[in-house]
CSV table of C-alpha atoms in Angstrom, one decimal:
chain,number,residue,atom,x,y,z
J,681,MET,CA,1.8,-83.2,-19.7
J,682,GLY,CA,1.0,-80.2,-17.5
J,683,ASN,CA,-1.3,-77.3,-17.9
J,684,HIS,CA,1.4,-75.0,-19.1
J,685,VAL,CA,0.0,-71.8,-20.4
J,686,ASP,CA,2.2,-70.1,-23.0
J,687,GLU,CA,1.8,-66.3,-22.4
J,688,SER,CA,2.8,-64.3,-25.3
J,689,ASP,CA,2.7,-60.6,-26.2
J,690,THR,CA,-0.4,-59.3,-27.9
J,691,PRO,CA,-0.2,-57.6,-31.2
J,692,ALA,CA,-1.1,-54.3,-29.5
J,693,GLU,CA,1.9,-54.7,-27.1
J,694,VAL,CA,4.2,-55.5,-30.0
J,695,ASP,CA,2.9,-52.5,-32.0
J,696,ALA,CA,3.4,-50.2,-29.0
J,697,ALA,CA,6.9,-51.4,-28.4
J,698,PHE,CA,7.7,-51.0,-32.1
J,699,ARG,CA,6.5,-47.4,-32.1
J,700,THR,CA,8.5,-46.6,-29.0
J,701,LEU,CA,11.6,-48.1,-30.4
J,702,ARG,CA,11.1,-46.2,-33.6
J,703,ARG,CA,10.9,-42.9,-31.6
J,704,VAL,CA,14.1,-43.9,-29.8
J,705,ALA,CA,15.9,-44.7,-33.1
J,706,ILE,CA,14.8,-41.4,-34.6
J,707,GLY,CA,16.0,-39.5,-31.6
J,708,TYR,CA,19.4,-41.1,-31.6
J,709,PHE,CA,19.6,-40.5,-35.4
J,710,ALA,CA,18.9,-36.8,-34.9
J,711,VAL,CA,21.7,-36.6,-32.3
J,712,PHE,CA,24.0,-38.5,-34.6
J,713,LEU,CA,23.2,-36.3,-37.6
J,714,VAL,CA,23.8,-33.1,-35.6
J,715,ALA,CA,27.2,-34.4,-34.4
J,716,ILE,CA,28.3,-35.5,-37.8
J,717,THR,CA,27.3,-32.2,-39.5
J,718,ALA,CA,28.8,-30.1,-36.6
J,719,VAL,CA,32.4,-31.2,-37.5
J,720,PRO,CA,32.5,-29.7,-41.0
J,721,ALA,CA,30.2,-26.8,-40.0
J,722,LEU,CA,32.8,-25.9,-37.3
J,723,SER,CA,35.6,-26.1,-39.9
J,724,VAL,CA,33.7,-23.6,-42.1
J,725,THR,CA,32.6,-21.2,-39.4
J,726,LEU,CA,35.4,-21.1,-36.9
J,727,VAL,CA,39.0,-20.3,-38.0
J,728,TRP,CA,40.6,-21.6,-34.8
J,729,TRP,CA,39.0,-25.0,-35.3
J,730,SER,CA,41.3,-25.6,-38.3
J,731,ASP,CA,44.2,-23.2,-37.6
J,732,SER,CA,45.0,-23.7,-33.9
J,733,ARG,CA,47.3,-26.6,-32.9
J,734,LEU,CA,47.0,-29.1,-30.1
J,735,ILE,CA,49.6,-31.7,-28.9
J,736,GLY,CA,51.6,-33.0,-31.8
J,737,GLY,CA,50.6,-30.1,-34.1
J,738,MET,CA,47.1,-31.5,-34.7
J,739,SER,CA,44.2,-29.1,-35.1
J,740,PRO,CA,41.0,-29.5,-33.0
J,741,GLY,CA,39.1,-30.5,-36.1
J,742,PHE,CA,41.6,-33.2,-36.9
J,743,VAL,CA,41.5,-34.5,-33.4
J,744,MET,CA,37.7,-34.6,-33.4
J,745,ALA,CA,37.6,-36.3,-36.8
J,746,ALA,CA,40.4,-38.8,-36.0
J,747,PHE,CA,39.5,-39.7,-32.4
J,748,GLY,CA,36.5,-37.9,-31.1
J,749,LEU,CA,34.0,-39.2,-33.6
J,750,TYR,CA,35.0,-42.8,-32.8
J,751,VAL,CA,34.4,-42.2,-29.1
J,752,PHE,CA,31.1,-40.5,-30.0
J,753,PHE,CA,30.1,-43.4,-32.2
J,754,PHE,CA,30.8,-45.9,-29.5
J,755,LEU,CA,29.0,-43.9,-26.8
J,756,ILE,CA,25.9,-43.3,-28.9
J,757,GLY,CA,25.7,-46.9,-30.0
J,758,LEU,CA,26.0,-48.1,-26.4
J,759,ALA,CA,23.4,-45.6,-25.2
J,760,ALA,CA,21.0,-46.6,-28.1
J,761,ALA,CA,21.4,-50.3,-27.5
J,762,THR,CA,21.0,-50.0,-23.7
J,763,LEU,CA,17.9,-47.9,-24.0
J,764,SER,CA,16.4,-50.1,-26.7
J,765,THR,CA,17.0,-53.2,-24.6
J,766,ALA,CA,15.5,-51.6,-21.5
J,767,VAL,CA,12.4,-50.5,-23.4
J,768,GLU,CA,11.9,-53.9,-25.0
J,769,ALA,CA,12.4,-55.7,-21.7
J,770,ARG,CA,9.8,-53.4,-20.0
J,771,MET,CA,7.3,-53.5,-22.7
J,772,LEU,CA,7.6,-57.1,-24.0
J,773,GLY,CA,8.7,-60.4,-22.7
J,774,GLY,CA,7.6,-63.8,-21.5
J,775,PRO,CA,5.9,-64.7,-18.3
J,776,ARG,CA,7.1,-62.5,-15.4
J,777,ASP,CA,7.4,-63.4,-11.8
J,778,GLU,CA,4.7,-61.5,-10.0
J,779,GLU,CA,5.5,-59.6,-6.9
J,780,PRO,CA,4.5,-61.6,-3.8
J,781,THR,CA,1.7,-60.1,-1.7
J,782,GLU,CA,1.9,-59.5,2.0
J,783,ASP,CA,0.8,-63.0,2.9
J,784,GLY,CA,3.4,-64.5,0.6
J,785,ALA,CA,1.0,-65.7,-2.1
J,786,ARG,CA,1.6,-65.0,-5.8
């Protein structure tokens, strides 16, 4: 049985990570909310959004609702997950390998 020291995150580190991840989530929610409300707002304010036609006779509003929002959902989910994982990895975690010094010691 060795002298294995189990390093764990302190409550202050966990709290700081939680607050940071909460700010990230609120930021991405705000972007999500703006994008979701923009589609019907554009339909109400811009005539060409509903009246003009693209390939296949589809309006820009329909194309955005049918295809664009799904691409947006995927991209915002991917961005939020990637950023959250990176924040958590930098702020929390188990024992890390320390950088070796110039003489090679750790």
